[in-house]
Coordinates of C-alpha atoms in Angstrom, one line a residue:
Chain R
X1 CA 0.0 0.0 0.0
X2 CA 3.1 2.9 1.3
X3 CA 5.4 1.8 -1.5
X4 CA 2.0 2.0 -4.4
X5 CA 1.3 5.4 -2.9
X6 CA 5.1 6.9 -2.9
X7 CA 6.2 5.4 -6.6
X8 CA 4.0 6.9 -8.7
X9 CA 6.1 4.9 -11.6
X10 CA 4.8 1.7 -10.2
X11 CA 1.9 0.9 -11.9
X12 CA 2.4 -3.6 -10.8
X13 CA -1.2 -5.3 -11.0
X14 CA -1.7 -9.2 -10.4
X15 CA -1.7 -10.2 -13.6
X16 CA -5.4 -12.2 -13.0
X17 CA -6.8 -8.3 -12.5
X18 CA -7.6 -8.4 -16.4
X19 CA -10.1 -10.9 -16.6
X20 CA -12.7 -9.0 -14.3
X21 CA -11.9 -5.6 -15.5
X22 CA -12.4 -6.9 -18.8
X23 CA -15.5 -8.0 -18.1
X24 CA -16.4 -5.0 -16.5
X25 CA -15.3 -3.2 -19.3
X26 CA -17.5 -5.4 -21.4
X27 CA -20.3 -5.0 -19.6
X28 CA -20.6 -1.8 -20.3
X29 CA -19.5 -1.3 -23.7
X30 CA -21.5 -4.6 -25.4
X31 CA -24.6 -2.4 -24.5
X32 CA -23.7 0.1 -26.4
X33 CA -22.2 -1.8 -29.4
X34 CA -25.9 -3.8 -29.5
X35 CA -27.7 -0.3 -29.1
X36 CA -24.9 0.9 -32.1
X37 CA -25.9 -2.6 -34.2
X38 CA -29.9 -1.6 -34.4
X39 CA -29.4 2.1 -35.4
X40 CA -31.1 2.1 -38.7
X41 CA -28.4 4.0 -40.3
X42 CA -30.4 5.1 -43.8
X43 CA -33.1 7.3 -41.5
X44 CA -30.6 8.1 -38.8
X45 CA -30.4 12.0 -40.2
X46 CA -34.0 12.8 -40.6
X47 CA -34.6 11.1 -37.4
X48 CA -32.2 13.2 -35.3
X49 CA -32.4 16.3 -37.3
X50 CA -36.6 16.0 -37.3
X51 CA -38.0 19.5 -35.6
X52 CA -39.2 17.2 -32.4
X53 CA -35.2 15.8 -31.8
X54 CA -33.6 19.5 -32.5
X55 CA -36.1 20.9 -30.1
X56 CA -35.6 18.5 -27.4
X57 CA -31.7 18.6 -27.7
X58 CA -31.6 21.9 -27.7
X59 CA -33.6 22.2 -24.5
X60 CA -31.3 19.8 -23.2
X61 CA -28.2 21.6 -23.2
X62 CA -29.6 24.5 -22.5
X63 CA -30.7 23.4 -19.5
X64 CA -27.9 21.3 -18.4
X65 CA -25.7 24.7 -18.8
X66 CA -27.8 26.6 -16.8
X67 CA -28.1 23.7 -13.5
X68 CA -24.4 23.2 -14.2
X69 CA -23.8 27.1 -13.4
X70 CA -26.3 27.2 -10.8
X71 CA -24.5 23.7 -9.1
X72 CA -21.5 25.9 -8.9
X73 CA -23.3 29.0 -7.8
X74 CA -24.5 27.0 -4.7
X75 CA -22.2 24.0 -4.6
X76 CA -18.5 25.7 -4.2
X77 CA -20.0 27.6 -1.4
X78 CA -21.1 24.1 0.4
X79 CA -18.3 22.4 -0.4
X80 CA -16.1 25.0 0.9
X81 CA -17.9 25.0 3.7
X82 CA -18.3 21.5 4.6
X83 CA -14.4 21.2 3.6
X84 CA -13.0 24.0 5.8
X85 CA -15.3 24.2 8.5
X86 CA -15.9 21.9 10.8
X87 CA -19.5 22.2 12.7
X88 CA -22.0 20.2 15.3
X89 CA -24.1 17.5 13.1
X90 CA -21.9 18.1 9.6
X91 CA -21.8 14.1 9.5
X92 CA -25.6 14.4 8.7
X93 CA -25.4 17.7 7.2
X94 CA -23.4 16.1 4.6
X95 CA -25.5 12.9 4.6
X96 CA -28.2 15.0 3.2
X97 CA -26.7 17.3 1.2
X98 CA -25.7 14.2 -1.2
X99 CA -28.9 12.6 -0.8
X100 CA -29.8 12.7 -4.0
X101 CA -26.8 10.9 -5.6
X102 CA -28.9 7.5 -4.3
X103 CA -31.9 9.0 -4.4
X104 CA -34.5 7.5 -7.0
X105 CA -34.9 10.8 -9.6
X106 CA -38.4 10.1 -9.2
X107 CA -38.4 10.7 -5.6
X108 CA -36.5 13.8 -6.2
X109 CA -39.3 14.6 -7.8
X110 CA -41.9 14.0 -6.2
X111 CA -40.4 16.2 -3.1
X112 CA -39.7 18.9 -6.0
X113 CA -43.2 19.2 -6.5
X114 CA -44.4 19.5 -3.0
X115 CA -41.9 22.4 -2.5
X116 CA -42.1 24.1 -6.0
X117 CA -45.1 22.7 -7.2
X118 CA -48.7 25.2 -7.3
X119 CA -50.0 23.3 -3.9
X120 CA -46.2 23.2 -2.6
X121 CA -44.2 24.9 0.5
X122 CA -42.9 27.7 -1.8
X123 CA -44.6 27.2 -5.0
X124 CA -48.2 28.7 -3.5
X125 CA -46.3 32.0 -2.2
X126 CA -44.8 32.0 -5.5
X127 CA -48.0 31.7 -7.5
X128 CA -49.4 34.8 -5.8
X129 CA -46.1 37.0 -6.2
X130 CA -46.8 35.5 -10.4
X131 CA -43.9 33.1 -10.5
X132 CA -45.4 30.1 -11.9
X133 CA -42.5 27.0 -12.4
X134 CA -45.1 24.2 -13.0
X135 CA -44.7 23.4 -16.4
X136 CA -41.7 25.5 -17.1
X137 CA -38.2 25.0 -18.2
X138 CA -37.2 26.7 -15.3
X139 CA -38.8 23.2 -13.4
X140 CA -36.3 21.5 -15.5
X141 CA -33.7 23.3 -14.4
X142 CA -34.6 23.0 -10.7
X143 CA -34.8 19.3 -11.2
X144 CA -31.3 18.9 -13.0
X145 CA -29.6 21.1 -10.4
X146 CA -31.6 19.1 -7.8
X147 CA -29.8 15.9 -8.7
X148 CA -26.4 17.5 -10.0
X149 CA -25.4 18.9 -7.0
X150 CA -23.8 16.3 -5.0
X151 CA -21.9 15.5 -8.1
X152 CA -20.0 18.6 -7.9
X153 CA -20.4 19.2 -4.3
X154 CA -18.6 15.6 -3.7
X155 CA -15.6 16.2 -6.0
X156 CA -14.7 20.2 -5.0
X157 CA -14.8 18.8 -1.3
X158 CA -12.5 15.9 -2.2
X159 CA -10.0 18.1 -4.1
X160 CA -9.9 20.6 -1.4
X161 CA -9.0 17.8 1.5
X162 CA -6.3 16.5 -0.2
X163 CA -5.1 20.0 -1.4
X164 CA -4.5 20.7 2.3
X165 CA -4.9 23.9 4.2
X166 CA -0.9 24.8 3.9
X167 CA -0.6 27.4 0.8
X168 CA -4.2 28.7 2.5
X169 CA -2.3 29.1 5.9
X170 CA 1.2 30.8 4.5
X171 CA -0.9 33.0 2.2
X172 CA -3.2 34.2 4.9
X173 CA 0.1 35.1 7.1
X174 CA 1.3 36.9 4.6
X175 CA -1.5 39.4 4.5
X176 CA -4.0 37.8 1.9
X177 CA -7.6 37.8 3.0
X178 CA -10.2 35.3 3.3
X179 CA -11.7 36.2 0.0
X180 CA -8.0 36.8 -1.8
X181 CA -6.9 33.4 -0.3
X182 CA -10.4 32.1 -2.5
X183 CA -9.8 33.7 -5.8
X184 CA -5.8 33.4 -5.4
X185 CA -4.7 29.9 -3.7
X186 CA -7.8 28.1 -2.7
X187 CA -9.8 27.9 -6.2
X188 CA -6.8 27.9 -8.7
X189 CA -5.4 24.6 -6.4
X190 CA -8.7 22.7 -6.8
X191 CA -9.5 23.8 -10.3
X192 CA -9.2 20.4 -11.8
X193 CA -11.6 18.9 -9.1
X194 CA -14.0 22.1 -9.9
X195 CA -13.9 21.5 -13.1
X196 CA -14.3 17.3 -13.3
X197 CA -17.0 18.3 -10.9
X198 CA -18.6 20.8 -13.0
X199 CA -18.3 18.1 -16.0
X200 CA -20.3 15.4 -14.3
X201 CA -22.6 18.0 -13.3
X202 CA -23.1 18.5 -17.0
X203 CA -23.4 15.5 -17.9
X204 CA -26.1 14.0 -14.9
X205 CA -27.5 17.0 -15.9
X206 CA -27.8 16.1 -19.5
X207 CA -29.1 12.6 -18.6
X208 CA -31.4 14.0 -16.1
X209 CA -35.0 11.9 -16.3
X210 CA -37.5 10.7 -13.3
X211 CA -36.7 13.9 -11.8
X212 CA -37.7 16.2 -14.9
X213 CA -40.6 13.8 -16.0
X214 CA -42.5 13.7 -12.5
X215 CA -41.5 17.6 -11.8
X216 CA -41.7 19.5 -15.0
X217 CA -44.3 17.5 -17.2
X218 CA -42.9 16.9 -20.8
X219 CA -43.9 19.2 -23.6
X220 CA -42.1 20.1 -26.7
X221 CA -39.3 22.6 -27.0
X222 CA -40.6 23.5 -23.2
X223 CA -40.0 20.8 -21.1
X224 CA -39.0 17.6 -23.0
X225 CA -35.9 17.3 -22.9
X226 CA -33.7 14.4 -24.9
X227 CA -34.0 12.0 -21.9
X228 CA -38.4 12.2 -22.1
X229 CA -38.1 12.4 -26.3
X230 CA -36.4 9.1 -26.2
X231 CA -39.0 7.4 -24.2
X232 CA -41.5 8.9 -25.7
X233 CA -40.1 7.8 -29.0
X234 CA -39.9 4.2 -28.0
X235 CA -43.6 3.9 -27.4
X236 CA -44.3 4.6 -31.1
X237 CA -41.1 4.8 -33.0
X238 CA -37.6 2.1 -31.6
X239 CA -35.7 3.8 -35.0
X240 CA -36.3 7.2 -33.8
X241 CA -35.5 6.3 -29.8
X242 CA -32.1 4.0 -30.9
X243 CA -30.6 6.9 -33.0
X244 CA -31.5 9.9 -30.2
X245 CA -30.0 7.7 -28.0
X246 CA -27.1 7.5 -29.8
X247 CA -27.0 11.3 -30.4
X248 CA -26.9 11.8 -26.3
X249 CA -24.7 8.8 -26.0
X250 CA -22.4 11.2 -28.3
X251 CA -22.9 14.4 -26.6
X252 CA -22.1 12.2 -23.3
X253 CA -19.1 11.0 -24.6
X254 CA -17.8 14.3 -26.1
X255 CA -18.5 16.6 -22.9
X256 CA -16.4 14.1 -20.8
X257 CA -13.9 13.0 -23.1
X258 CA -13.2 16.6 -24.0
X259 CA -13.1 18.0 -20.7
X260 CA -11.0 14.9 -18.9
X261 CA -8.6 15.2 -21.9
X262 CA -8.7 19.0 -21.4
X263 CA -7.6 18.0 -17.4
X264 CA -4.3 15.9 -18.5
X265 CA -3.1 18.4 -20.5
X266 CA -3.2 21.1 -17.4
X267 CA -2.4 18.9 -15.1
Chain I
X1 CA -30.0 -8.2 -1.0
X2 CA -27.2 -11.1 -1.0
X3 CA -28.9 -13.0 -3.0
X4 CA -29.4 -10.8 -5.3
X5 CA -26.2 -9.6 -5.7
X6 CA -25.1 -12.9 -6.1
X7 CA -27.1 -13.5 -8.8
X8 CA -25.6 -10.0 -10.7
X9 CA -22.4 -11.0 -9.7
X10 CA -22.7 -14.9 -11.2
X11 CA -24.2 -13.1 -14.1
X12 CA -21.7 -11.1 -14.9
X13 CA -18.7 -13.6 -14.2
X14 CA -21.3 -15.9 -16.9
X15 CA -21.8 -13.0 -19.0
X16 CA -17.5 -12.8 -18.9
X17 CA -17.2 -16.0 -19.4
X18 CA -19.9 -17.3 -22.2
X19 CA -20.3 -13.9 -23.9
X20 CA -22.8 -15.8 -26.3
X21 CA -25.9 -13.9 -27.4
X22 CA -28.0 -16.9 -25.4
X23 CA -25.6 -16.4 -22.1
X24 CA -26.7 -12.1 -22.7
X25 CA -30.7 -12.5 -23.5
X26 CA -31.5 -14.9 -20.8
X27 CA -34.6 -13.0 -19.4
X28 CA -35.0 -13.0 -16.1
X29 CA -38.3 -14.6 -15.6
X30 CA -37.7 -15.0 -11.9
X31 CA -41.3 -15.3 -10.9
X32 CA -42.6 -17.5 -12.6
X33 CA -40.1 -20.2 -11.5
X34 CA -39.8 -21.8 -8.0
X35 CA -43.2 -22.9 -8.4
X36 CA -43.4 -26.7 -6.6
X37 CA -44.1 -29.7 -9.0
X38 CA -47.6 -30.7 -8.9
X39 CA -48.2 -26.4 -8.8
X40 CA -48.7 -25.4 -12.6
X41 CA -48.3 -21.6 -13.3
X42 CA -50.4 -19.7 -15.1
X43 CA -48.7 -16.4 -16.5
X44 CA -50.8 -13.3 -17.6
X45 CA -49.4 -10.3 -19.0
X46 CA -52.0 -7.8 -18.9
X47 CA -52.0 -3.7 -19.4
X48 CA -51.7 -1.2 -16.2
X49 CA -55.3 -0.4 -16.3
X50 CA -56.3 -3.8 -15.6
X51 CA -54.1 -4.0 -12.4
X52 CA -57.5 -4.3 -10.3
X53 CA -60.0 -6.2 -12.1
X54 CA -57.7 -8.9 -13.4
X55 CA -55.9 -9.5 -9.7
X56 CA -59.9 -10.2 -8.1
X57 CA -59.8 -12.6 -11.6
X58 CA -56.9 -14.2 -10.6
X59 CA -58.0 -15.3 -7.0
X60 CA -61.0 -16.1 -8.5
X61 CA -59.3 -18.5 -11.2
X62 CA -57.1 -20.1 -9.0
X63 CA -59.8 -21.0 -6.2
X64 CA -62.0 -22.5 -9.3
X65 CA -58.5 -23.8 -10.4
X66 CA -56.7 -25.8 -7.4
X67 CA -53.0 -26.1 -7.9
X68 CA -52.9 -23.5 -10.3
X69 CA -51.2 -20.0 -9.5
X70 CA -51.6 -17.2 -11.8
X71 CA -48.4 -14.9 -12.3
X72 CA -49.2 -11.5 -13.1
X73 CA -47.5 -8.8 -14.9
X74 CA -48.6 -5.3 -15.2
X75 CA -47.0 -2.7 -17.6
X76 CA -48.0 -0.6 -20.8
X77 CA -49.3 -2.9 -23.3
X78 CA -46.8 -1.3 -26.0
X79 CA -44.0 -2.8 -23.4
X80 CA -45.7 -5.8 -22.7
X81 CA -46.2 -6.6 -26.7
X82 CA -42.5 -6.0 -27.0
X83 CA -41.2 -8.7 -24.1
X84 CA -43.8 -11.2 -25.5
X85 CA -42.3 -10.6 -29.4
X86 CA -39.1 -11.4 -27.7
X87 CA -39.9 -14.5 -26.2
X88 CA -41.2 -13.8 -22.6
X89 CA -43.0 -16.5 -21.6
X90 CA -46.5 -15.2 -21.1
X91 CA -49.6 -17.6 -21.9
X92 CA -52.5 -15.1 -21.9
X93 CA -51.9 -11.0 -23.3
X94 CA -54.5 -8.9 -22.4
X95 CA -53.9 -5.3 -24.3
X96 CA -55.4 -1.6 -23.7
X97 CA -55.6 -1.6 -27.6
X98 CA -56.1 -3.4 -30.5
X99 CA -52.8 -1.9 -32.1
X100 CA -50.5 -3.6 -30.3
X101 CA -52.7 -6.8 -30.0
X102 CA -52.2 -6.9 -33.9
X103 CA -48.9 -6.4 -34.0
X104 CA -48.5 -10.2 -32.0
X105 CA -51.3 -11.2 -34.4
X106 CA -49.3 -10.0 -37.6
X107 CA -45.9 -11.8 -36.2
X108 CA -47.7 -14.9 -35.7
X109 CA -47.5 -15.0 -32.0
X110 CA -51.1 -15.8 -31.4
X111 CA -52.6 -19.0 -30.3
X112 CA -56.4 -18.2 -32.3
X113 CA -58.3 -14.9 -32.8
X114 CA -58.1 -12.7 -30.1
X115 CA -61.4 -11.8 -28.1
X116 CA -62.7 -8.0 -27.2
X117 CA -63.8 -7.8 -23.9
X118 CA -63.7 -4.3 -22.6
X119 CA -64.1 -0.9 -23.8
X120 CA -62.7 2.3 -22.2
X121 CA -63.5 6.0 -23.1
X122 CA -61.8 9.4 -21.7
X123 CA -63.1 11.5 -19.0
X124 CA -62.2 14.8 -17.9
X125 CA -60.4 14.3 -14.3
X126 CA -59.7 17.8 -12.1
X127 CA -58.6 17.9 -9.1
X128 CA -60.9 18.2 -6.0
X129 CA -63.5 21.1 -5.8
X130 CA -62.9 21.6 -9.5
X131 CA -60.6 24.9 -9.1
X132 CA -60.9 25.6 -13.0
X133 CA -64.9 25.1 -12.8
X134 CA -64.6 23.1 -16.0
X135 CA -67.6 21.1 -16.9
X136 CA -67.6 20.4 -20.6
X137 CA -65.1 19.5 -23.0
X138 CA -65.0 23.1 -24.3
X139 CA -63.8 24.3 -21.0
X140 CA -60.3 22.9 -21.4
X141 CA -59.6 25.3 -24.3
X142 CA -60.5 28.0 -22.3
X143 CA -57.2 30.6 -21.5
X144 CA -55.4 30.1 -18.6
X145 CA -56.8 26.3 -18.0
X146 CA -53.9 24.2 -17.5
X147 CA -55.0 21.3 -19.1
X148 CA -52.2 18.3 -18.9
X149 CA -52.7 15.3 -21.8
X150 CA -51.5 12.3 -23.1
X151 CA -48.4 12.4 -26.1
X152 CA -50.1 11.0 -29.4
X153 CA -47.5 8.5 -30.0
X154 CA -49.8 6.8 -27.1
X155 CA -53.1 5.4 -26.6
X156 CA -54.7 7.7 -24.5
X157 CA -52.8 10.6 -26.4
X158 CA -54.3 9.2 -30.0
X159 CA -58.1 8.8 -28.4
X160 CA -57.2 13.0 -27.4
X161 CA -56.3 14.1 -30.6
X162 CA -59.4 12.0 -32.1
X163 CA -61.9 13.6 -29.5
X164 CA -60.1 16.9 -31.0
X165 CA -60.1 16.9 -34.4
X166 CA -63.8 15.3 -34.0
X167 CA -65.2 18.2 -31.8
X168 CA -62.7 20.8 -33.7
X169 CA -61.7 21.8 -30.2
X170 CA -57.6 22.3 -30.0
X171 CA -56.2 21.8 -26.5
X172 CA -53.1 23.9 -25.6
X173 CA -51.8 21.2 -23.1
X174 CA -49.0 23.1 -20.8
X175 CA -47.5 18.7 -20.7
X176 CA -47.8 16.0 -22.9
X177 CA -47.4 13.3 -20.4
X178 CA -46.0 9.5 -21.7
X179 CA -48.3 7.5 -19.8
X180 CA -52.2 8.1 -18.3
X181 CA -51.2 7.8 -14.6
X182 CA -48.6 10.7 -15.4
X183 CA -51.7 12.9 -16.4
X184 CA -53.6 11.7 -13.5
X185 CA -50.7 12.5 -11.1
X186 CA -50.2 16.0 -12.0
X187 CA -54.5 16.3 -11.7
X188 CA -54.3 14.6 -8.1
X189 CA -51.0 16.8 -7.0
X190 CA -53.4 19.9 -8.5
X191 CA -50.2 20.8 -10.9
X192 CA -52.9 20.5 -13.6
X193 CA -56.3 22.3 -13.7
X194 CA -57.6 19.2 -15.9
X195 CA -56.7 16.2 -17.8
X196 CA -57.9 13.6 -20.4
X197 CA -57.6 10.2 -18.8
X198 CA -59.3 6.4 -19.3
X199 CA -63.0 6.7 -17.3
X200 CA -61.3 3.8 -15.2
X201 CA -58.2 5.8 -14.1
X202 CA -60.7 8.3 -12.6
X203 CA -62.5 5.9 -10.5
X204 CA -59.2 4.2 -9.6
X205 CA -58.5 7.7 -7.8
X206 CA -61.4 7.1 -5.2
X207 CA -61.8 11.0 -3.6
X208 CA -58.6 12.3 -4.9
X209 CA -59.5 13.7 -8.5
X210 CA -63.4 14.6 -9.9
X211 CA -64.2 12.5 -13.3
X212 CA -66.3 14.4 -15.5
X213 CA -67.7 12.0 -18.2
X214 CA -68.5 13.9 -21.7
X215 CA -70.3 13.3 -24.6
X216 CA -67.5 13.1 -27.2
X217 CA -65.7 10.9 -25.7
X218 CA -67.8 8.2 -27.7
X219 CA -65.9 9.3 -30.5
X220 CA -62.5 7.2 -29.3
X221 CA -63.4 4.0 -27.8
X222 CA -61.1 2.0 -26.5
X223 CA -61.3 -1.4 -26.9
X224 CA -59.3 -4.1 -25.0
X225 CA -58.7 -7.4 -26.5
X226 CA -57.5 -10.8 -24.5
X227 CA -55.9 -14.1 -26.5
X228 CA -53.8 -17.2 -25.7
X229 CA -50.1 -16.6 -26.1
X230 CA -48.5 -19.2 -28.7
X231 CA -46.1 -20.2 -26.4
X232 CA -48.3 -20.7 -23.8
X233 CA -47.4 -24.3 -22.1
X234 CA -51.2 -25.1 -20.8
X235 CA -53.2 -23.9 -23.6
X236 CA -56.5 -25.5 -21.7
X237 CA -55.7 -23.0 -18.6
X238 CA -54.9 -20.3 -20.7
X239 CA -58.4 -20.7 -22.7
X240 CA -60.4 -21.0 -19.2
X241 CA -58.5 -17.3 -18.0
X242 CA -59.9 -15.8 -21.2
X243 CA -62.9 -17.5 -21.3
X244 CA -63.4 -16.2 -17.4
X245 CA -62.5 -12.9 -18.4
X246 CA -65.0 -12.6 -21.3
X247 CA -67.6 -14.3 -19.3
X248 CA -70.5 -13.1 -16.6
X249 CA -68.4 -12.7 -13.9
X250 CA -65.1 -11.4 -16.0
X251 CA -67.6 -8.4 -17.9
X252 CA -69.3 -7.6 -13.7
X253 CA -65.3 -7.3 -12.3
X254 CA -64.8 -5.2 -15.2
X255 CA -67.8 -2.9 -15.0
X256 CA -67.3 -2.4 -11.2
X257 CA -64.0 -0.5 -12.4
X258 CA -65.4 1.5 -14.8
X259 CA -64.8 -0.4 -18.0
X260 CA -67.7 -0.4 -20.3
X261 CA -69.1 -3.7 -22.2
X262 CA -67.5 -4.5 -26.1

């Protein structure tokens, strides 16, 4: 365990490693390779270029870039302070802040809508002041952030523990205040965490389903995003649903690959 | 739990080992197995709306039927027609619609013709006390109703846009839900001011949303048809569930949920 962590050359697996990785690796590639084998290939333009698909990709990374921004409004903050500062019941705090990585979407939901829904805790205050979010793609956006948060939250509060306090500590005896320490030492040491953070924000985000569909409602170019197309699709059309699922499929893999590749270069 | 992931785990050390297309598309039709010798199964795969009147069917089957256990299986009869094309191992299909009932028919996966045996029309649900004060079909175009529907690419979204273009009344739907017990949750959470669901769903609601039955509806029936799977192991039991379903005391379950006669 000491000498894997000290050599970073060492890179020494038992050789038997490969045959479950490989299978693991399998697993989750032969998926895609059967999903890739029943794209019907002569339609697969019209199909993803059809006014329904542009609409509801659109939408889709509209609103992923606007819950990503609004996870990192609200999530550096958190992270911050459930990295830095220690408090009574953070343990739990924490517990429920990343809630709703395991949480069913649906669930999400569901407690979306009794908080922001017409009858919910804020949503009836917010009726009267003429805020409605039921049916909105603002409700889409509140569901994505609802369940992209932890994502970014999780990773930003990693980086920051093992980035230490030290360069925080000199740079505050030197003069620096809290917020210069932020914007100086603090952000630019964890800005590959924020930014792998920020990625899978995107990207749960982009994915974003049980949430959205139980929360928002699902209309065209409003609220149905690429996740509800495709399953609406399915019921009536398995061409149209196999080759939008390969178009997010693609957007998945280009915001991650781009962004991780982006990482090794600065890193 | 263990269990369970012992099973994932054996699968996938299987699914390593014997990456064959039959190792992959092995089903998992854990229910229907574990059944003792002398017990025969019966499976049904039957739409969502029938959740209620075909689980009263079943006791009723397998107390005229000792030694006989009926499996069931509840989902969107577009999802259920899809398993069964790919081999699941139903015996008796019992569909919302006739669409998807023909596509088995077409493919050959039919033991006989099938049978109508229910109908179902749309009713206007709100939630309680009615806060829109809608009362006709008309209403639901009115401005500022927010009136939540079925997508057309599914049943209860096709009967809509027939009821439309039949009365020449266009619905501006704020959602265009997937699935009828979407529309009915956003009635019962009061998100919606209305929506167009199955006369059945309604009732299935008890207190919590206000069916309003109109007159147009007539113009897209419903109709649900029932046949023996060609697969099906025990063609005699699957015969006597249909033949219970279309019978006197299939057609009362039915109309004490709502369903209306072929």
């Amino acid at each position: 365990m000491g000498s894997a962590r000290n050599g970073h050359a060492y890179s020494g697996i038992p050789r038997w490693l490969y045959v479950p990785a490989a299978v693991g690796a399998l697993f989750v590639l032969l998926p895609l390779a059967a999903m890739l084998a029943k794209v019907n290939w002569a339609q697969f333009i019209p199909l993803v270029t059809s006014a329904a698909s542009l609409d509801a990709l659109g939408l889709s990374l509209r609103t992923s870039a606007a819950s990503t921004a609004l996870c990192l409004v609200f999530g550096v903050p958190l992270a911050m302070v459930l990295a830095r500062r220690p408090f009574r019941g953070q343990r739990l705090f924490r517990a429920f802040v990343l809630l709703p990585l395991v949480l069913p979407p649906v669930v999400g939901g569901i407690a979306l809508l009794y908080t922001f829904g017409r009858q919910g805790l804020l949503g009836k205050g917010l009726e009267v002041a003429g805020l409605q979010i039921a049916f909105s793609t603002t409700a889409v956006v509140l569901a994505q952030t609802f369940v992209a948060l932890p994502f970014l939250v999780v990773s930003l509060e990693g980086a920051l523990r093992t980035a230490g306090k030290r360069y925080e500590a000199v740079a505050a005896t030197l003069g620096a205040s809290p917020a210069t320490v932020l914007r100086r030492v603090t952000l630019p040491l964890v800005l590959p965490g924020l930014a792998s953070g920020a990625v899978l924000s995107f990207a749960r985000s982009l994915g974003e389903f049980g949430a959205t569909l139980t929360f928002a409602g699902s209309l065209q170019g409003v609220t149905r995003t690429l996740p509800l197309e495709i399953y609406l699709q399915r019921e009536s059309d398995a061409d149209a649903a196999v080759a939008l699922s390969l178009l997010l499929v693609a957007v998945a893999v280009a915001v991650v690959g781009l962004s991780y590749r982006k990482q090794q270069v600065s890193a | 739990m263990r269990q369970a992931f012992g099973k994932a785990a054996a699968l996938l050390a299987a699914f390593g080992l014997a990456c064959s297309l039959a190792a992959c598309g092995s089903s998992g039709g854990g229910a229907t197995s574990g059944s003792g010798a002398t017990e025969e199964t019966l499976t049904v795969y039957a739409a969502a709306s029938l959740k209620k009147t075909f689980t009263g069917l079943a006791k009723a089957f397998e107390r005229s039927h000792p030694g006989t256990k009926v499996v069931l299986n509840f989902a969107g009869s577009s999802d259920l027609a899809t398993q069964i094309s790919q081999g699941a191992p139903a015996d008796v299909f019992a569909s919302a619609d006739t669409k998807n009932m023909d596509k088995l028919a077409d493919a050959g996966l039919l033991d006989g013709e099938p049978a109508d045996f229910a109908t179902n029309v749309l009713e206007i649900a709100v939630p309680p006390g009615n806060p829109a004060s809608i009362s006709a079909f008309a209403d639901l175009a009115k401005p500022g109703v927010k009136v939540v529907v079925c997508a057309p690419q599914v049943p209860c979204g096709a009967a809509t846009e027939k009821v439309e273009k039949g009365t020449g009344v266009g619905l501006k739907p704020v959602s265009e839900e997937s699935s009828v017990t979407d529309v009915l949750g956003k009635v019962i959470s009061g998100e919606a001011d209305a929506g167009l669901v199955y006369a059945t769903d309604v009732l299935s609601a008890g207190n919590k949303a206000k069916g309003i039955p109109f007159p147009e509806a007539a113009q897209a029936v419903n109709t649900y048809p029932i046949a023996t799977v060609g697969v099906a192991k025990n063609k005699e039991l699957a015969k006597a569930f249909v033949e219970l379903v279309t019978g006197a005391e299939g057609r009362e379950a039915l109309a004490d949920s709502g369903f209306g006669a072929p």
